[in-house]
């Protein structure tokens, strides 16, 4: 097997939070902190160059200088920025795999450290293959849910109990108490995992597509893929249970009221082209409610994670409501008042697909390099939201709705610019949510699923776009543009919007919060409604 790193074509400022200000011209310049990831990643390959060698660093400089930063992003960069926080992704590709001449060549170093010439090898994927590779990764992560969750969450606790039993006397009343309580708890956790694995199996059943081969080449899904699947199960509570309405209503009600009023102001001819964009849609409950409210509108929900898109497809394919039980707190072991609280069950989905789309069947479509989900007047797309600046959507939207999404921006000005780009003149942007700038895109609580308190769950509520391994070591500063609410409003005005509603205290809401937990974390939700000038 050969493990190779994809060569960079553009430094992804959006992920690193740093602009590209120039090209390195020397080994010394390349070793400055912001360029070290380039040295460590772009040139790490089967050529086994020494990480500290001048030849290795000089080759990195050569690669970097070959980049044309004025050209559009390469075939790979766009997809990479969609799925990982770093500019490179490791691919495992068989040595015997035939090389497709249409693929992009990765320049080989001039020589190895022992002086032998290294052969040029073409290991890059096409844009289409890369997108489907991500689709395959999501499917395999669902397929691995049961075994991985047992291995990651349950087995270590069982092993710890076993070691305690070996250390203590069998007739010790304390040991007997712990053994009984923990054994019973672990049995219930195991049953919850089985119930959730049934849902994962149903998601897999509905996500097959004859035009989408499974291109994931890894033996096992990554840790981040596995965490996103576990967190997606948890987010079903927020989006698709009756009990989750207490979190949703604070956000949904004012948004739907505003859209209803805006839609009434359109003439019949206008309404035929009435278009609404919902970035950061997650499991798409808000987008579905908007599509139901405005059946003649074209509603586009954008969600970066295929893991969540596949779950939405399953939900929209369900003909029976409240058919499956989830236990969203089963993998959390802290802050329970009663032992039974950990295993409370909730039925999903709250509504069946007949109510959502009476005469429409949800389907997965291959369009270009992406897999889209369509159902009635709703389309779900898997882009990085900022790509909408380059996808032919200029002045195409009447309304953009952002909910618990604005603070996922590495640079909020980029989001504002993208929203301005897609809105028609006179179009409305509606926003509701907090300003937790250190959260991450895509997926709730994917950071440390298991022994995870509600506050950390909220902080990690959109963690899918960063690699899990990098989340293990939190940095003091993640390269974010962090503004106060009033500063955000000033920025929005500066960039060409008129403020119609500005309410920094709409109400309080949790995010996948156990209301019976001993730790309660809620957000004070801000709300604004602005019009593009």
XYZ file of C-alpha atoms in Angstrom:
533
model
C 0.000 0.000 0.000
C 1.113 3.540 -0.671
C -0.024 6.377 1.524
C 0.201 9.702 -0.279
C -0.807 13.244 0.508
C -2.535 15.346 -2.116
C -0.461 18.268 -3.302
C -1.840 21.714 -2.545
C -2.937 24.202 -5.166
C -4.163 26.937 -2.873
C -3.723 27.549 0.816
C -7.247 27.227 2.257
C -7.553 30.507 4.111
C -11.099 29.586 5.088
C -9.891 26.697 7.224
C -6.708 28.154 8.626
C -7.969 31.665 9.154
C -4.822 33.115 7.582
C -4.496 34.857 4.203
C -1.894 33.874 1.673
C 0.384 36.889 1.507
C 3.221 35.533 -0.582
C 5.248 32.555 -1.654
C 8.147 31.136 0.357
C 11.500 31.661 -1.311
C 13.751 29.939 1.168
C 13.932 27.110 3.652
C 13.943 29.640 6.471
C 10.765 31.285 5.240
C 9.033 27.933 4.803
C 9.630 27.090 8.440
C 7.633 30.046 9.728
C 4.642 28.779 11.783
C 1.870 29.386 9.258
C 3.716 27.413 6.550
C 4.848 24.455 8.639
C 1.726 22.422 7.807
C 2.729 22.690 4.155
C 6.174 21.343 4.884
C 4.852 18.582 7.094
C 2.003 17.469 4.856
C 2.391 18.232 1.182
C 5.689 16.428 0.830
C 5.089 13.487 3.143
C 4.863 10.470 0.841
C 6.287 7.034 0.164
C 9.550 8.690 -0.872
C 10.555 8.737 2.824
C 12.235 12.115 2.780
C 13.629 13.287 6.074
C 11.302 15.896 7.560
C 14.312 17.966 8.566
C 16.321 17.723 5.360
C 17.007 20.766 3.251
C 16.188 18.745 0.120
C 12.776 17.942 1.492
C 12.034 21.534 2.422
C 13.365 22.819 -0.879
C 11.026 20.435 -2.696
C 8.121 21.778 -0.646
C 9.071 25.283 -1.724
C 9.125 24.123 -5.321
C 5.627 22.689 -5.028
C 4.359 25.810 -3.351
C 5.884 28.109 -5.965
C 4.253 26.121 -8.771
C 0.862 27.138 -7.458
C -1.071 29.766 -9.394
C -3.131 31.542 -6.761
C -4.949 33.643 -9.335
C -6.534 30.636 -11.006
C -9.760 28.946 -9.850
C -9.400 26.256 -7.239
C -8.148 22.924 -8.522
C -10.188 19.854 -9.049
C -9.287 18.717 -5.545
C -9.134 21.799 -3.336
C -12.847 22.535 -3.592
C -13.818 19.065 -2.379
C -11.114 18.941 0.252
C -12.295 22.191 1.790
C -15.783 20.706 1.888
C -14.823 17.738 3.968
C -11.734 18.392 6.067
C -10.304 21.267 7.978
C -6.774 20.719 6.750
C -5.700 21.217 3.117
C -4.781 17.585 2.640
C -6.389 14.187 3.071
C -4.546 10.898 3.270
C -5.582 8.270 0.725
C -4.753 4.579 0.852
C -4.386 3.309 -2.699
C -3.155 -0.111 -3.735
C 0.258 -0.296 -5.387
C -1.277 -2.397 -8.146
C -4.150 0.002 -8.858
C -4.082 1.073 -12.534
C -3.192 4.706 -13.040
C -5.756 6.791 -14.858
C -4.013 9.191 -17.218
C -6.831 11.710 -16.745
C -5.952 12.170 -13.110
C -3.771 14.931 -11.780
C -0.072 14.228 -11.435
C 1.581 14.865 -8.091
C 5.149 16.057 -8.739
C 7.659 13.692 -7.193
C 10.684 14.956 -5.243
C 13.876 15.141 -7.295
C 15.470 12.320 -5.323
C 15.240 10.318 -2.136
C 17.691 10.772 0.712
C 19.812 7.898 -0.575
C 20.164 9.531 -3.986
C 17.959 7.154 -5.979
C 15.517 8.689 -8.431
C 11.930 8.424 -7.201
C 9.356 7.491 -9.860
C 6.491 9.875 -10.537
C 3.217 8.380 -9.339
C -0.279 9.628 -10.138
C -2.446 9.160 -7.051
C -4.944 12.002 -7.198
C -8.677 11.480 -7.579
C -10.923 13.300 -9.954
C -13.387 15.733 -8.402
C -16.268 13.325 -9.105
C -14.416 10.388 -7.552
C -13.519 12.455 -4.497
C -17.132 13.470 -3.850
C -18.307 9.896 -4.208
C -15.421 8.798 -2.017
C -16.908 11.011 0.704
C -20.340 9.530 0.034
C -18.822 6.069 0.460
C -17.086 7.089 3.677
C -20.415 8.147 5.133
C -22.040 4.842 4.190
C -19.242 2.776 5.684
C -19.386 4.843 8.886
C -23.064 3.940 9.281
C -22.271 0.310 8.536
C -19.587 0.331 11.261
C -21.706 2.096 13.902
C -22.386 -0.910 16.116
C -18.895 -2.384 16.261
C -17.181 0.966 16.549
C -19.438 2.271 19.323
C -19.000 -0.915 21.320
C -15.242 -0.676 20.849
C -14.984 3.051 21.570
C -17.628 3.650 24.226
C -18.711 0.408 25.867
C -15.733 -1.941 25.851
C -13.308 0.340 27.757
C -15.852 0.725 30.561
C -16.456 -3.008 30.719
C -12.721 -3.621 30.877
C -12.367 -1.097 33.678
C -15.088 -2.842 35.665
C -13.363 -6.161 35.073
C -10.101 -4.781 36.449
C -11.918 -3.480 39.532
C -13.405 -6.912 40.131
C -9.962 -8.500 39.936
C -8.562 -6.033 42.454
C -11.405 -6.376 44.981
C -12.712 -9.281 47.004
C -15.757 -11.019 45.547
C -17.617 -10.765 48.859
C -16.897 -7.045 49.275
C -20.336 -5.335 49.456
C -19.024 -2.218 47.709
C -17.637 -4.300 44.858
C -20.868 -6.254 44.631
C -22.822 -2.996 44.448
C -20.602 -1.527 41.730
C -20.613 -4.736 39.744
C -24.403 -4.973 39.743
C -25.074 -1.321 38.978
C -22.466 -0.971 36.263
C -23.224 -4.337 34.671
C -26.903 -3.412 34.444
C -25.974 -0.022 32.997
C -23.676 -1.528 30.378
C -26.349 -4.026 29.351
C -28.736 -1.133 28.715
C -26.065 0.757 26.786
C -25.568 -2.316 24.622
C -29.297 -2.483 23.891
C -29.331 1.213 22.964
C -26.436 0.643 20.569
C -28.370 -2.218 18.963
C -31.445 -0.004 18.538
C -29.374 2.753 16.960
C -27.600 0.266 14.683
C -31.025 -0.721 13.340
C -31.565 2.907 12.321
C -28.117 2.948 10.713
C -29.049 -0.160 8.734
C -32.229 1.526 7.504
C -30.233 4.591 6.477
C -27.922 2.336 4.481
C -30.851 0.584 2.816
C -32.263 3.863 1.522
C -28.926 5.341 0.434
C -27.907 2.906 -2.282
C -27.572 4.316 -5.778
C -26.640 2.388 -8.947
C -24.508 5.262 -10.262
C -22.527 5.692 -7.049
C -19.996 2.901 -6.466
C -18.456 2.724 -3.030
C -15.136 4.468 -3.637
C -13.980 4.591 -0.029
C -10.616 2.830 -0.070
C -9.843 2.761 3.653
C -10.245 -0.428 5.648
C -12.136 1.382 8.387
C -13.978 4.702 8.615
C -12.055 7.511 10.259
C -12.638 8.453 13.870
C -14.311 11.659 12.729
C -16.716 9.745 10.461
C -17.690 7.475 13.326
C -18.202 10.403 15.698
C -20.404 12.231 13.186
C -22.665 9.182 12.855
C -23.079 8.968 16.633
C -23.812 12.667 16.820
C -26.295 12.445 13.941
C -28.274 9.903 15.966
C -28.327 12.448 18.785
C -29.466 15.252 16.511
C -32.516 13.218 15.536
C -33.782 14.204 18.980
C -33.613 17.915 18.202
C -34.967 17.818 14.665
C -37.308 14.845 14.483
C -38.944 14.155 17.870
C -41.983 15.746 19.480
C -39.907 16.502 22.565
C -37.308 18.372 20.512
C -39.876 21.024 19.630
C -38.978 22.978 22.775
C -35.574 23.665 21.214
C -36.884 24.174 17.710
C -39.813 26.486 18.372
C -37.747 29.401 19.667
C -35.952 29.439 16.316
C -38.551 28.141 13.892
C -41.602 30.209 14.790
C -40.214 33.703 14.048
C -38.480 32.441 10.900
C -41.613 30.794 9.501
C -43.707 33.836 10.410
C -41.295 36.084 8.506
C -41.247 33.809 5.443
C -45.045 33.660 5.386
C -45.194 37.468 5.349
C -42.525 37.774 2.654
C -44.225 35.184 0.444
C -47.533 37.082 0.625
C -45.874 40.181 -0.819
C -44.922 38.356 -4.001
C -47.215 38.333 -7.013
C -48.325 35.034 -8.484
C -45.771 35.295 -11.288
C -43.025 36.095 -8.801
C -43.964 33.206 -6.546
C -43.281 30.723 -9.342
C -39.611 31.667 -9.079
C -39.617 32.232 -5.323
C -36.384 30.688 -4.032
C -35.170 30.131 -0.479
C -31.699 28.993 0.596
C -31.064 27.373 4.004
C -27.297 26.947 4.649
C -26.059 24.662 7.410
C -29.312 22.712 7.270
C -28.205 19.731 9.367
C -31.028 17.180 9.462
C -33.185 19.637 7.528
C -36.231 19.963 9.787
C -36.297 23.745 9.328
C -35.875 23.391 5.564
C -38.699 20.831 5.450
C -41.014 23.151 7.407
C -40.182 25.985 5.005
C -40.867 23.724 2.010
C -44.243 22.762 3.501
C -45.090 26.393 4.247
C -44.211 27.545 0.711
C -44.971 24.579 -1.595
C -44.584 26.696 -4.734
C -41.136 27.912 -3.694
C -37.847 26.274 -4.599
C -36.180 25.483 -1.272
C -32.485 24.608 -1.290
C -31.000 23.230 1.916
C -27.218 23.160 1.936
C -25.510 20.640 4.215
C -21.820 19.813 3.966
C -22.002 16.359 5.559
C -23.102 13.347 3.540
C -23.626 11.568 6.869
C -26.473 13.943 7.631
C -27.811 14.018 4.070
C -28.169 10.225 4.123
C -30.077 10.455 7.414
C -32.389 13.086 5.906
C -32.993 10.833 2.911
C -34.022 8.030 5.275
C -36.383 10.346 7.144
C -37.999 11.611 3.953
C -38.373 8.018 2.731
C -40.204 6.870 5.878
C -43.871 6.121 5.365
C -44.515 5.533 9.068
C -44.107 8.159 11.778
C -42.682 7.418 15.245
C -41.502 3.993 14.168
C -38.023 3.918 15.712
C -36.767 4.658 19.230
C -33.579 6.574 19.983
C -31.854 7.045 23.339
C -29.813 10.213 22.783
C -28.283 10.249 26.274
C -27.326 6.546 26.374
C -23.681 7.270 25.571
C -23.440 10.081 28.116
C -22.508 8.910 31.596
C -22.453 12.192 33.514
C -24.959 14.469 35.267
C -27.902 12.060 35.473
C -30.167 12.413 38.518
C -31.643 8.961 38.070
C -29.974 5.976 36.453
C -33.028 5.615 34.235
C -32.565 9.152 32.856
C -29.648 7.961 30.756
C -31.912 5.616 28.827
C -35.010 7.671 28.107
C -36.396 6.834 24.668
C -37.887 9.134 22.055
C -39.684 8.092 18.878
C -38.531 9.189 15.419
C -39.381 10.528 12.971
C -42.055 12.810 14.374
C -43.753 13.054 10.965
C -43.927 10.622 8.087
C -42.928 11.443 4.545
C -46.561 11.420 3.357
C -47.282 14.485 5.491
C -44.015 16.099 4.428
C -44.436 15.441 0.685
C -47.767 13.700 -0.090
C -47.086 12.714 -3.696
C -43.306 12.828 -3.896
C -40.684 10.160 -3.293
C -37.346 11.299 -1.890
C -34.475 10.383 -4.183
C -30.723 10.732 -4.512
C -29.540 12.264 -7.789
C -26.043 12.476 -9.223
C -25.439 15.957 -10.568
C -21.954 16.713 -11.784
C -19.519 15.882 -9.019
C -22.120 15.823 -6.222
C -24.875 13.600 -4.893
C -28.023 15.658 -4.252
C -31.199 14.806 -2.353
C -34.538 15.856 -3.844
C -38.025 15.621 -2.400
C -40.980 17.658 -3.717
C -39.846 21.316 -3.765
C -36.837 20.643 -1.514
C -33.288 20.046 -2.758
C -30.392 19.263 -0.404
C -26.894 20.095 -1.688
C -23.522 19.040 -0.179
C -21.385 22.156 -0.648
C -19.252 24.319 1.555
C -21.623 27.285 1.794
C -18.993 29.710 0.505
C -18.937 27.808 -2.792
C -22.295 29.391 -3.575
C -20.292 32.440 -4.608
C -19.024 30.409 -7.585
C -21.899 28.079 -8.453
C -24.009 30.299 -10.692
C -26.418 31.386 -7.946
C -25.802 35.126 -8.222
C -28.972 37.133 -7.464
C -31.068 33.956 -7.515
C -32.560 33.845 -4.004
C -35.475 35.749 -2.521
C -34.695 34.622 1.029
C -31.673 33.193 2.838
C -32.296 31.618 6.251
C -29.451 30.932 8.699
C -30.228 29.230 12.009
C -27.463 28.326 14.490
C -25.119 28.724 11.548
C -23.607 32.214 11.384
C -21.071 31.484 14.136
C -19.619 28.537 12.215
C -17.867 31.005 9.896
C -14.070 31.203 10.158
C -14.560 34.740 8.848
C -18.127 35.991 9.181
C -17.523 38.546 6.427
C -17.177 35.640 3.964
C -20.635 34.384 4.897
C -22.112 37.876 4.613
C -20.514 38.303 1.187
C -21.835 34.935 0.006
C -25.344 35.741 1.217
C -25.228 39.104 -0.525
C -24.039 37.378 -3.703
C -26.929 34.896 -3.866
C -29.721 37.282 -2.807
C -31.721 39.278 -5.309
C -31.819 43.033 -4.767
C -34.538 43.507 -2.166
C -34.101 39.918 -0.979
C -34.264 39.123 2.738
C -31.755 37.448 5.019
C -33.240 35.976 8.205
C -30.903 34.834 10.985
C -31.483 33.249 14.386
C -28.879 31.853 16.739
C -26.018 32.617 19.129
C -22.449 33.711 18.428
C -20.336 30.803 19.622
C -17.426 31.477 17.307
C -15.427 28.437 18.335
C -17.918 25.856 17.084
C -17.413 23.979 13.868
C -19.481 23.159 10.786
C -21.628 20.069 10.328
C -22.948 17.770 12.964
C -23.846 18.107 16.613
C -21.587 17.002 19.425
C -19.267 14.950 17.276
C -16.194 15.879 19.278
C -16.155 13.488 22.216
C -19.312 11.427 21.925
C -19.905 9.371 25.028
C -18.923 10.917 28.335
C -19.907 14.335 27.066
C -21.709 16.966 29.067
C -24.321 19.235 27.548
C -22.092 22.299 27.484
C -19.426 20.494 25.465
C -22.137 19.019 23.254
C -23.308 22.521 22.451
C -19.785 23.780 21.806
C -19.130 20.879 19.449
C -22.550 20.940 17.827
C -21.119 21.455 14.355
C -17.832 19.622 14.366
C -17.989 17.557 11.207
C -15.828 19.762 9.034
C -12.731 19.397 11.193
C -10.764 16.220 11.575
C -11.429 14.552 14.921
C -7.744 13.977 15.496
C -7.118 17.739 15.432
C -9.939 18.304 17.907
C -8.167 16.258 20.545
C -5.800 19.137 21.186
C -7.734 22.389 21.324
C -5.679 25.436 20.492
C -6.091 28.687 22.356
C -6.968 30.423 19.099
C -8.576 28.716 16.116
C -8.109 31.517 13.598
C -11.651 32.890 13.785
C -12.989 36.386 13.227
C -14.848 36.885 16.501
C -17.268 39.808 16.713
C -19.898 40.916 19.197
C -23.541 41.069 18.113
C -23.494 44.835 17.581
C -20.286 44.542 15.548
C -21.875 41.885 13.339
C -24.801 44.201 12.699
C -22.432 47.053 11.802
C -20.590 44.751 9.403
C -23.832 43.682 7.731
C -24.834 47.318 7.180
C -21.372 48.139 5.865
C -21.607 45.314 3.324
C -24.833 46.533 1.762
C -27.854 45.514 3.824
C -30.660 47.469 5.465
C -31.573 46.269 8.955
C -35.300 45.765 9.471
C -35.307 43.695 12.681
C -32.502 43.521 15.236
C -33.299 41.560 18.410
C -30.269 40.206 20.304
C -32.551 38.577 22.904
C -35.206 36.589 21.074
C -35.338 33.941 23.805
C -33.406 31.019 25.257
C -32.888 27.626 23.654
C -30.838 24.527 24.284
C -29.090 22.480 21.644
C -29.650 18.731 21.967
C -30.082 19.333 25.671
C -31.280 16.837 28.261
C -33.693 18.959 30.280
C -33.389 16.558 33.246
C -29.606 16.730 33.327
C -27.801 18.193 36.335
C -26.026 20.507 33.908
C -28.188 22.892 31.899
C -26.634 24.940 29.098
C -28.830 27.272 27.087
C -28.215 29.948 24.485
C -29.640 33.427 24.424
C -30.759 33.481 20.806
C -30.320 36.594 18.685
C -32.528 37.352 15.686
C -32.243 39.730 12.776
C -33.934 40.349 9.467
C -32.094 42.406 6.847
C -32.702 43.348 3.213
C -30.114 43.516 0.431
C -29.864 47.020 -1.017
